[in-house]
């Protein structure tokens, strides 16, 4: 078990410690309300208990943070036992110190109070660790389901362009066998990309190369009817993008915007960085709203949106718009290099 797979959250992070302190303070508030004999709350008791619990929480969190790497190499039961021992020893030390200051002459009563505090601490830390473990198990199950969902979405996209490309090559074999052979080489790269299901994120340069191979096949079929414009900002070669994300959008641009028009049109592909995001645009002539293929276009966009949300979370956005006679699909991706995949943001 590695540190990233450890079921206890990273208590070296400020957010985790803050949530732990807030939770412990709420517990202190409940205990102070229960302890109060008059009124709603005993403020003296609340102040002393809050000081004791917060110092105990902070020191225990600091020790667990320092020992996190070693704890992660232990089994779940071993790590649980070690963390419980750390917390109980911490509670024992602070209890003896606090009682020596507040009740210096009480003998048996001091040890009874210490025993009560340690028993309460034991129950609380076991419940918290159980919650962390269940949350960790749920997160692992969620990630496994997400991987299966991504593979399913990618499989739904693959036939959409592979069969169309094969039909294009079949139409070229009789009329231009040399170009058909070149198209076969391009198609082999498309097949290789579609069958490489292990990659969740690839460099943008590889996805653009895949688009160029696809467009080379379509150019053989459409000829002068297909015009291309590329505007790719330098420095985005390693931008992370899910495989087969941009290529289906380019195919949709041809299938819905170029192919139905007798005079064809221009497909524009653009990539630029703005702040913490990278924007990818695919533009084509506005498709006919009465075209029955429009439903398939919406399905392809929905599939692509699902893949982006599963990998990047809310920061990833896909939207489409009509302006004059131009149809634009825009992808917004977080600025991130391939090979440095992050967890989805929710």
mmCIF file of C-alpha atoms in Angstrom:
data_model
loop_
_atom_site.group_PDB
_atom_site.id
_atom_site.type_symbol
_atom_site.label_atom_id
_atom_site.label_comp_id
_atom_site.label_asym_id
_atom_site.label_seq_id
_atom_site.Cartn_x
_atom_site.Cartn_y
_atom_site.Cartn_z
ATOM 1 C CA UNK A 1 0.000 0.000 0.000
ATOM 2 C CA UNK A 2 1.461 3.346 -1.091
ATOM 3 C CA UNK A 3 0.891 6.779 0.467
ATOM 4 C CA UNK A 4 -1.607 7.631 -2.263
ATOM 5 C CA UNK A 5 -3.570 4.444 -1.486
ATOM 6 C CA UNK A 6 -3.542 4.956 2.299
ATOM 7 C CA UNK A 7 -7.077 5.096 3.685
ATOM 8 C CA UNK A 8 -6.351 7.937 6.131
ATOM 9 C CA UNK A 9 -6.425 11.419 4.537
ATOM 10 C CA UNK A 10 -3.179 13.358 4.280
ATOM 11 C CA UNK A 11 -3.111 15.268 7.576
ATOM 12 C CA UNK A 12 -0.167 17.325 6.308
ATOM 13 C CA UNK A 13 -2.640 19.368 4.258
ATOM 14 C CA UNK A 14 -4.206 22.476 5.755
ATOM 15 C CA UNK A 15 -7.704 21.620 4.519
ATOM 16 C CA UNK A 16 -7.680 18.182 6.178
ATOM 17 C CA UNK A 17 -6.445 19.602 9.506
ATOM 18 C CA UNK A 18 -9.033 22.390 9.364
ATOM 19 C CA UNK A 19 -11.885 19.927 8.854
ATOM 20 C CA UNK A 20 -10.532 17.788 11.693
ATOM 21 C CA UNK A 21 -10.442 20.793 14.029
ATOM 22 C CA UNK A 22 -13.955 21.877 13.094
ATOM 23 C CA UNK A 23 -15.288 18.358 13.684
ATOM 24 C CA UNK A 24 -13.583 18.072 17.071
ATOM 25 C CA UNK A 25 -14.878 21.514 18.091
ATOM 26 C CA UNK A 26 -18.434 20.463 17.271
ATOM 27 C CA UNK A 27 -17.935 17.402 19.459
ATOM 28 C CA UNK A 28 -16.690 19.618 22.299
ATOM 29 C CA UNK A 29 -19.779 21.800 21.915
ATOM 30 C CA UNK A 30 -22.056 18.764 22.227
ATOM 31 C CA UNK A 31 -20.225 17.550 25.346
ATOM 32 C CA UNK A 32 -20.392 21.022 26.920
ATOM 33 C CA UNK A 33 -24.149 21.178 26.329
ATOM 34 C CA UNK A 34 -24.639 17.733 27.857
ATOM 35 C CA UNK A 35 -22.427 18.621 30.851
ATOM 36 C CA UNK A 36 -24.206 21.897 31.633
ATOM 37 C CA UNK A 37 -26.334 21.806 34.787
ATOM 38 C CA UNK A 38 -27.706 25.315 34.354
ATOM 39 C CA UNK A 39 -28.500 27.066 31.112
ATOM 40 C CA UNK A 40 -27.660 25.779 27.675
ATOM 41 C CA UNK A 41 -23.901 25.487 28.024
ATOM 42 C CA UNK A 42 -21.163 25.589 30.648
ATOM 43 C CA UNK A 43 -18.733 28.067 29.096
ATOM 44 C CA UNK A 44 -15.918 27.370 31.549
ATOM 45 C CA UNK A 45 -16.096 23.672 30.847
ATOM 46 C CA UNK A 46 -16.375 24.378 27.101
ATOM 47 C CA UNK A 47 -13.236 26.556 27.115
ATOM 48 C CA UNK A 48 -11.082 24.095 29.051
ATOM 49 C CA UNK A 49 -12.279 21.062 27.078
ATOM 50 C CA UNK A 50 -11.849 22.909 23.784
ATOM 51 C CA UNK A 51 -8.247 23.788 24.652
ATOM 52 C CA UNK A 52 -7.519 20.194 25.646
ATOM 53 C CA UNK A 53 -9.162 18.635 22.550
ATOM 54 C CA UNK A 54 -7.621 21.063 20.066
ATOM 55 C CA UNK A 55 -4.093 20.607 21.359
ATOM 56 C CA UNK A 56 -4.571 16.838 21.407
ATOM 57 C CA UNK A 57 -5.979 16.880 17.871
ATOM 58 C CA UNK A 58 -3.174 19.064 16.502
ATOM 59 C CA UNK A 59 -0.346 17.076 18.072
ATOM 60 C CA UNK A 60 -1.867 13.726 17.053
ATOM 61 C CA UNK A 61 -2.372 14.979 13.495
ATOM 62 C CA UNK A 62 1.242 16.195 13.383
ATOM 63 C CA UNK A 63 2.566 12.805 14.534
ATOM 64 C CA UNK A 64 0.390 10.910 12.028
ATOM 65 C CA UNK A 65 1.555 13.304 9.306
ATOM 66 C CA UNK A 66 5.230 12.642 10.119
ATOM 67 C CA UNK A 67 4.668 8.868 10.203
ATOM 68 C CA UNK A 68 2.381 8.743 7.148
ATOM 69 C CA UNK A 69 4.935 7.041 4.867
ATOM 70 C CA UNK A 70 5.555 4.269 7.402
ATOM 71 C CA UNK A 71 1.866 3.877 8.215
ATOM 72 C CA UNK A 72 1.068 3.505 4.506
ATOM 73 C CA UNK A 73 3.380 0.489 4.297
ATOM 74 C CA UNK A 74 1.492 -1.295 7.073
ATOM 75 C CA UNK A 75 -1.639 -3.378 6.793
ATOM 76 C CA UNK A 76 -4.979 -1.767 7.581
ATOM 77 C CA UNK A 77 -5.113 -3.400 11.023
ATOM 78 C CA UNK A 78 -1.487 -2.471 11.765
ATOM 79 C CA UNK A 79 -1.968 1.148 10.746
ATOM 80 C CA UNK A 80 -5.199 1.355 12.747
ATOM 81 C CA UNK A 81 -3.518 -0.023 15.872
ATOM 82 C CA UNK A 82 -0.589 2.369 15.532
ATOM 83 C CA UNK A 83 -2.818 5.418 15.054
ATOM 84 C CA UNK A 84 -4.982 4.434 18.051
ATOM 85 C CA UNK A 85 -1.834 4.037 20.163
ATOM 86 C CA UNK A 86 -0.564 7.473 19.080
ATOM 87 C CA UNK A 87 -3.845 9.181 19.963
ATOM 88 C CA UNK A 88 -4.211 7.392 23.306
ATOM 89 C CA UNK A 89 -0.643 8.205 24.365
ATOM 90 C CA UNK A 90 -1.239 11.808 23.355
ATOM 91 C CA UNK A 91 -4.472 11.947 25.362
ATOM 92 C CA UNK A 92 -2.723 10.340 28.347
ATOM 93 C CA UNK A 93 0.095 12.878 28.290
ATOM 94 C CA UNK A 94 -2.190 15.909 28.012
ATOM 95 C CA UNK A 95 -4.618 14.523 30.604
ATOM 96 C CA UNK A 96 -1.878 14.037 33.189
ATOM 97 C CA UNK A 97 -0.510 17.505 32.487
ATOM 98 C CA UNK A 98 -3.938 19.155 32.665
ATOM 99 C CA UNK A 99 -4.948 17.335 35.848
ATOM 100 C CA UNK A 100 -1.611 18.106 37.510
ATOM 101 C CA UNK A 101 -2.344 21.794 36.952
ATOM 102 C CA UNK A 102 -6.095 21.809 37.722
ATOM 103 C CA UNK A 103 -6.282 19.048 40.367
ATOM 104 C CA UNK A 104 -2.784 18.655 41.830
ATOM 105 C CA UNK A 105 -3.884 16.842 45.018
ATOM 106 C CA UNK A 106 -6.558 14.471 43.722
ATOM 107 C CA UNK A 107 -5.229 10.899 43.569
ATOM 108 C CA UNK A 108 -7.636 8.175 42.473
ATOM 109 C CA UNK A 109 -10.076 10.705 41.027
ATOM 110 C CA UNK A 110 -7.388 11.937 38.631
ATOM 111 C CA UNK A 111 -6.780 8.481 37.214
ATOM 112 C CA UNK A 112 -10.504 7.859 36.911
ATOM 113 C CA UNK A 113 -10.849 11.059 34.880
ATOM 114 C CA UNK A 114 -7.873 10.097 32.721
ATOM 115 C CA UNK A 115 -9.377 6.643 32.112
ATOM 116 C CA UNK A 116 -12.679 8.210 31.041
ATOM 117 C CA UNK A 117 -10.908 10.562 28.628
ATOM 118 C CA UNK A 118 -8.890 7.708 27.125
ATOM 119 C CA UNK A 119 -11.982 5.524 26.707
ATOM 120 C CA UNK A 120 -13.853 8.384 25.021
ATOM 121 C CA UNK A 121 -10.838 9.068 22.783
ATOM 122 C CA UNK A 122 -10.648 5.369 21.857
ATOM 123 C CA UNK A 123 -14.295 5.269 20.780
ATOM 124 C CA UNK A 124 -14.008 8.494 18.787
ATOM 125 C CA UNK A 125 -10.801 7.575 16.970
ATOM 126 C CA UNK A 126 -12.172 4.137 16.051
ATOM 127 C CA UNK A 127 -15.331 5.707 14.603
ATOM 128 C CA UNK A 128 -13.292 8.281 12.670
ATOM 129 C CA UNK A 129 -10.935 5.638 11.280
ATOM 130 C CA UNK A 130 -13.898 3.474 10.289
ATOM 131 C CA UNK A 131 -15.381 6.449 8.437
ATOM 132 C CA UNK A 132 -12.071 7.096 6.658
ATOM 133 C CA UNK A 133 -11.824 3.428 5.640
ATOM 134 C CA UNK A 134 -15.374 3.313 4.246
ATOM 135 C CA UNK A 135 -14.762 6.567 2.365
ATOM 136 C CA UNK A 136 -11.566 5.110 0.910
ATOM 137 C CA UNK A 137 -13.348 1.941 -0.195
ATOM 138 C CA UNK A 138 -16.117 3.992 -1.797
ATOM 139 C CA UNK A 139 -13.578 6.159 -3.617
ATOM 140 C CA UNK A 140 -11.789 3.085 -5.003
ATOM 141 C CA UNK A 141 -15.088 1.628 -6.204
ATOM 142 C CA UNK A 142 -16.004 4.966 -7.799
ATOM 143 C CA UNK A 143 -12.653 5.112 -9.639
ATOM 144 C CA UNK A 144 -13.093 1.544 -10.903
ATOM 145 C CA UNK A 145 -16.578 2.385 -12.164
ATOM 146 C CA UNK A 146 -15.227 5.527 -13.826
ATOM 147 C CA UNK A 147 -12.549 3.518 -15.666
ATOM 148 C CA UNK A 148 -15.185 1.093 -16.941
ATOM 149 C CA UNK A 149 -17.391 4.022 -17.961
ATOM 150 C CA UNK A 150 -14.535 5.664 -19.879
ATOM 151 C CA UNK A 151 -13.769 2.447 -21.735
ATOM 152 C CA UNK A 152 -17.443 2.083 -22.627
ATOM 153 C CA UNK A 153 -17.659 5.651 -23.949
ATOM 154 C CA UNK A 154 -14.492 5.249 -25.996
ATOM 155 C CA UNK A 155 -15.821 2.000 -27.492
ATOM 156 C CA UNK A 156 -19.012 3.811 -28.548
ATOM 157 C CA UNK A 157 -16.957 6.440 -30.377
ATOM 158 C CA UNK A 158 -14.592 4.077 -32.216
ATOM 159 C CA UNK A 159 -16.962 2.598 -34.874
ATOM 160 C CA UNK A 160 -18.223 6.066 -35.713
ATOM 161 C CA UNK A 161 -15.090 6.943 -37.675
ATOM 162 C CA UNK A 162 -13.484 3.569 -38.428
ATOM 163 C CA UNK A 163 -16.287 2.274 -40.670
ATOM 164 C CA UNK A 164 -16.572 5.586 -42.527
ATOM 165 C CA UNK A 165 -12.840 5.511 -43.223
ATOM 166 C CA UNK A 166 -13.020 1.944 -44.513
ATOM 167 C CA UNK A 167 -15.801 2.930 -46.921
ATOM 168 C CA UNK A 168 -13.643 5.772 -48.203
ATOM 169 C CA UNK A 169 -10.729 3.432 -48.897
ATOM 170 C CA UNK A 170 -13.019 0.936 -50.608
ATOM 171 C CA UNK A 171 -14.175 3.640 -53.011
ATOM 172 C CA UNK A 172 -10.548 4.514 -53.897
ATOM 173 C CA UNK A 173 -9.206 1.027 -54.596
ATOM 174 C CA UNK A 174 -10.531 0.846 -58.145
ATOM 175 C CA UNK A 175 -9.811 4.444 -59.175
ATOM 176 C CA UNK A 176 -6.554 5.293 -57.385
ATOM 177 C CA UNK A 177 -4.819 2.298 -55.794
ATOM 178 C CA UNK A 178 -1.674 4.249 -54.786
ATOM 179 C CA UNK A 179 -3.648 6.759 -52.794
ATOM 180 C CA UNK A 180 -5.735 3.931 -51.387
ATOM 181 C CA UNK A 181 -2.517 2.357 -50.117
ATOM 182 C CA UNK A 182 -1.542 5.607 -48.411
ATOM 183 C CA UNK A 183 -5.002 5.765 -46.908
ATOM 184 C CA UNK A 184 -4.577 2.246 -45.565
ATOM 185 C CA UNK A 185 -1.442 3.370 -43.728
ATOM 186 C CA UNK A 186 -3.358 6.298 -42.262
ATOM 187 C CA UNK A 187 -6.216 4.013 -41.311
ATOM 188 C CA UNK A 188 -3.815 1.623 -39.587
ATOM 189 C CA UNK A 189 -2.773 4.491 -37.319
ATOM 190 C CA UNK A 190 -6.430 5.216 -36.599
ATOM 191 C CA UNK A 191 -6.993 1.574 -35.687
ATOM 192 C CA UNK A 192 -3.899 1.585 -33.487
ATOM 193 C CA UNK A 193 -5.144 4.672 -31.664
ATOM 194 C CA UNK A 194 -8.637 3.236 -31.212
ATOM 195 C CA UNK A 195 -7.302 -0.037 -29.813
ATOM 196 C CA UNK A 196 -4.902 1.668 -27.381
ATOM 197 C CA UNK A 197 -7.396 1.763 -24.509
ATOM 198 C CA UNK A 198 -4.771 1.968 -21.758
ATOM 199 C CA UNK A 199 -4.087 5.661 -22.307
ATOM 200 C CA UNK A 200 -6.439 8.000 -20.493
ATOM 201 C CA UNK A 201 -4.575 11.164 -21.473
ATOM 202 C CA UNK A 202 -2.233 11.737 -24.406
ATOM 203 C CA UNK A 203 -0.316 14.794 -25.711
ATOM 204 C CA UNK A 204 -2.279 17.171 -27.915
ATOM 205 C CA UNK A 205 0.334 16.725 -30.637
ATOM 206 C CA UNK A 206 -0.593 13.038 -30.954
ATOM 207 C CA UNK A 207 -4.296 13.828 -31.190
ATOM 208 C CA UNK A 208 -3.611 16.477 -33.851
ATOM 209 C CA UNK A 209 -1.524 13.976 -35.820
ATOM 210 C CA UNK A 210 -4.461 11.572 -35.687
ATOM 211 C CA UNK A 211 -6.742 14.333 -37.001
ATOM 212 C CA UNK A 212 -4.328 14.989 -39.869
ATOM 213 C CA UNK A 213 -4.363 11.323 -40.873
ATOM 214 C CA UNK A 214 -8.143 11.260 -40.794
ATOM 215 C CA UNK A 215 -8.351 14.450 -42.834
ATOM 216 C CA UNK A 216 -5.916 12.999 -45.366
ATOM 217 C CA UNK A 217 -8.370 10.135 -45.936
ATOM 218 C CA UNK A 218 -11.328 12.475 -46.221
ATOM 219 C CA UNK A 219 -9.422 14.778 -48.595
ATOM 220 C CA UNK A 220 -9.089 11.859 -50.997
ATOM 221 C CA UNK A 221 -12.848 11.463 -50.992
ATOM 222 C CA UNK A 222 -13.937 15.103 -50.975
ATOM 223 C CA UNK A 223 -11.155 16.649 -53.054
ATOM 224 C CA UNK A 224 -11.403 20.436 -53.482
ATOM 225 C CA UNK A 225 -14.663 20.526 -51.550
ATOM 226 C CA UNK A 226 -12.672 20.224 -48.307
ATOM 227 C CA UNK A 227 -10.570 23.198 -47.228
ATOM 228 C CA UNK A 228 -8.605 23.282 -43.986
ATOM 229 C CA UNK A 229 -7.339 26.043 -41.715
ATOM 230 C CA UNK A 230 -4.999 25.307 -38.835
ATOM 231 C CA UNK A 231 -4.131 27.759 -36.060
ATOM 232 C CA UNK A 232 -2.249 25.935 -33.311
ATOM 233 C CA UNK A 233 -0.472 28.012 -30.696
ATOM 234 C CA UNK A 234 3.114 26.982 -29.999
ATOM 235 C CA UNK A 235 3.917 25.355 -26.680
ATOM 236 C CA UNK A 236 0.780 23.223 -26.468
ATOM 237 C CA UNK A 237 2.301 20.026 -27.829
ATOM 238 C CA UNK A 238 2.254 18.299 -24.413
ATOM 239 C CA UNK A 239 -1.197 19.510 -23.353
ATOM 240 C CA UNK A 240 -3.148 16.546 -21.947
ATOM 241 C CA UNK A 241 -6.261 15.474 -23.818
ATOM 242 C CA UNK A 242 -8.273 12.216 -23.784
ATOM 243 C CA UNK A 243 -7.552 10.110 -26.878
ATOM 244 C CA UNK A 244 -10.109 10.268 -29.683
ATOM 245 C CA UNK A 245 -11.585 13.516 -28.389
ATOM 246 C CA UNK A 246 -10.730 16.055 -31.078
ATOM 247 C CA UNK A 247 -10.806 13.608 -34.010
ATOM 248 C CA UNK A 248 -14.544 12.750 -33.687
ATOM 249 C CA UNK A 249 -15.313 16.482 -33.551
ATOM 250 C CA UNK A 250 -13.376 16.994 -36.780
ATOM 251 C CA UNK A 251 -15.234 14.077 -38.317
ATOM 252 C CA UNK A 252 -18.561 15.587 -37.261
ATOM 253 C CA UNK A 253 -17.523 18.867 -38.871
ATOM 254 C CA UNK A 254 -16.997 17.069 -42.196
ATOM 255 C CA UNK A 255 -19.933 14.702 -41.876
ATOM 256 C CA UNK A 256 -22.492 17.402 -40.988
ATOM 257 C CA UNK A 257 -20.971 20.616 -42.343
ATOM 258 C CA UNK A 258 -18.984 19.703 -45.479
ATOM 259 C CA UNK A 259 -20.365 16.480 -46.951
ATOM 260 C CA UNK A 260 -24.012 17.665 -47.445
ATOM 261 C CA UNK A 261 -22.920 20.875 -49.236
ATOM 262 C CA UNK A 262 -22.281 20.602 -53.002
ATOM 263 C CA UNK A 263 -19.615 23.315 -52.824
ATOM 264 C CA UNK A 264 -18.081 21.959 -49.614
ATOM 265 C CA UNK A 265 -16.576 24.374 -47.134
ATOM 266 C CA UNK A 266 -13.777 25.101 -44.674
ATOM 267 C CA UNK A 267 -12.965 23.280 -41.466
ATOM 268 C CA UNK A 268 -10.998 25.401 -39.020
ATOM 269 C CA UNK A 269 -9.060 23.841 -36.126
ATOM 270 C CA UNK A 270 -7.687 26.170 -33.484
ATOM 271 C CA UNK A 271 -5.825 25.693 -30.180
ATOM 272 C CA UNK A 272 -4.819 28.463 -27.806
ATOM 273 C CA UNK A 273 -3.994 28.913 -24.138
ATOM 274 C CA UNK A 274 -5.676 31.478 -21.909
ATOM 275 C CA UNK A 275 -4.685 31.564 -18.260
ATOM 276 C CA UNK A 276 -5.116 28.179 -16.614
ATOM 277 C CA UNK A 277 -7.087 26.705 -19.524
ATOM 278 C CA UNK A 278 -6.505 25.575 -23.098
ATOM 279 C CA UNK A 279 -9.247 26.190 -25.653
ATOM 280 C CA UNK A 280 -9.738 23.976 -28.722
ATOM 281 C CA UNK A 281 -12.105 25.112 -31.459
ATOM 282 C CA UNK A 282 -13.491 23.191 -34.426
ATOM 283 C CA UNK A 283 -15.480 25.314 -36.907
ATOM 284 C CA UNK A 284 -17.385 24.320 -40.024
ATOM 285 C CA UNK A 285 -20.251 25.682 -42.151
ATOM 286 C CA UNK A 286 -23.555 25.598 -40.311
ATOM 287 C CA UNK A 287 -25.247 22.212 -40.912
ATOM 288 C CA UNK A 288 -28.781 21.901 -42.180
ATOM 289 C CA UNK A 289 -31.142 21.786 -39.191
ATOM 290 C CA UNK A 290 -33.441 19.441 -41.126
ATOM 291 C CA UNK A 291 -30.630 16.937 -41.596
ATOM 292 C CA UNK A 292 -31.469 13.666 -39.843
ATOM 293 C CA UNK A 293 -27.799 13.208 -39.030
ATOM 294 C CA UNK A 294 -28.077 16.083 -36.547
ATOM 295 C CA UNK A 295 -29.199 13.639 -33.829
ATOM 296 C CA UNK A 296 -25.987 11.649 -34.222
ATOM 297 C CA UNK A 297 -23.986 14.853 -33.871
ATOM 298 C CA UNK A 298 -25.620 15.606 -30.513
ATOM 299 C CA UNK A 299 -24.912 12.057 -29.333
ATOM 300 C CA UNK A 300 -21.225 12.346 -30.258
ATOM 301 C CA UNK A 301 -20.972 15.655 -28.402
ATOM 302 C CA UNK A 302 -22.677 14.149 -25.349
ATOM 303 C CA UNK A 303 -20.250 11.205 -25.339
ATOM 304 C CA UNK A 304 -17.259 13.526 -25.577
ATOM 305 C CA UNK A 305 -18.631 15.711 -22.777
ATOM 306 C CA UNK A 306 -19.040 12.636 -20.549
ATOM 307 C CA UNK A 307 -15.439 11.584 -21.117
ATOM 308 C CA UNK A 308 -14.129 15.059 -20.310
ATOM 309 C CA UNK A 309 -16.179 15.308 -17.110
ATOM 310 C CA UNK A 310 -15.051 11.855 -15.978
ATOM 311 C CA UNK A 311 -11.355 12.729 -16.401
ATOM 312 C CA UNK A 312 -11.152 16.437 -15.572
ATOM 313 C CA UNK A 313 -14.331 17.127 -13.600
ATOM 314 C CA UNK A 314 -16.170 20.458 -13.702
ATOM 315 C CA UNK A 315 -13.286 22.554 -15.154
ATOM 316 C CA UNK A 316 -13.632 20.730 -18.500
ATOM 317 C CA UNK A 317 -16.329 22.227 -20.699
ATOM 318 C CA UNK A 318 -17.682 21.376 -24.149
ATOM 319 C CA UNK A 319 -20.125 23.725 -25.830
ATOM 320 C CA UNK A 320 -21.367 24.400 -29.346
ATOM 321 C CA UNK A 321 -22.755 27.562 -30.896
ATOM 322 C CA UNK A 322 -24.080 29.022 -34.160
ATOM 323 C CA UNK A 323 -22.963 32.428 -35.344
ATOM 324 C CA UNK A 324 -23.965 33.605 -38.810
ATOM 325 C CA UNK A 325 -23.311 30.578 -41.017
ATOM 326 C CA UNK A 326 -20.553 29.084 -38.844
ATOM 327 C CA UNK A 327 -20.986 26.199 -36.399
ATOM 328 C CA UNK A 328 -18.374 26.113 -33.605
ATOM 329 C CA UNK A 329 -17.556 23.426 -31.060
ATOM 330 C CA UNK A 330 -15.346 24.633 -28.200
ATOM 331 C CA UNK A 331 -13.410 22.494 -25.750
ATOM 332 C CA UNK A 332 -12.021 23.984 -22.555
ATOM 333 C CA UNK A 333 -9.412 21.848 -20.804
ATOM 334 C CA UNK A 334 -7.376 22.580 -17.659
ATOM 335 C CA UNK A 335 -3.762 23.472 -18.476
ATOM 336 C CA UNK A 336 -2.042 20.189 -17.773
ATOM 337 C CA UNK A 337 0.782 18.168 -19.307
ATOM 338 C CA UNK A 338 0.208 14.594 -20.427
ATOM 339 C CA UNK A 339 1.633 12.112 -17.976
ATOM 340 C CA UNK A 340 0.633 14.210 -14.937
ATOM 341 C CA UNK A 341 -2.931 13.083 -14.546
ATOM 342 C CA UNK A 342 -4.902 14.570 -11.663
ATOM 343 C CA UNK A 343 -7.987 13.365 -9.812
ATOM 344 C CA UNK A 344 -11.333 14.678 -11.008
ATOM 345 C CA UNK A 345 -12.607 17.754 -9.399
ATOM 346 C CA UNK A 346 -16.084 17.599 -8.091
#
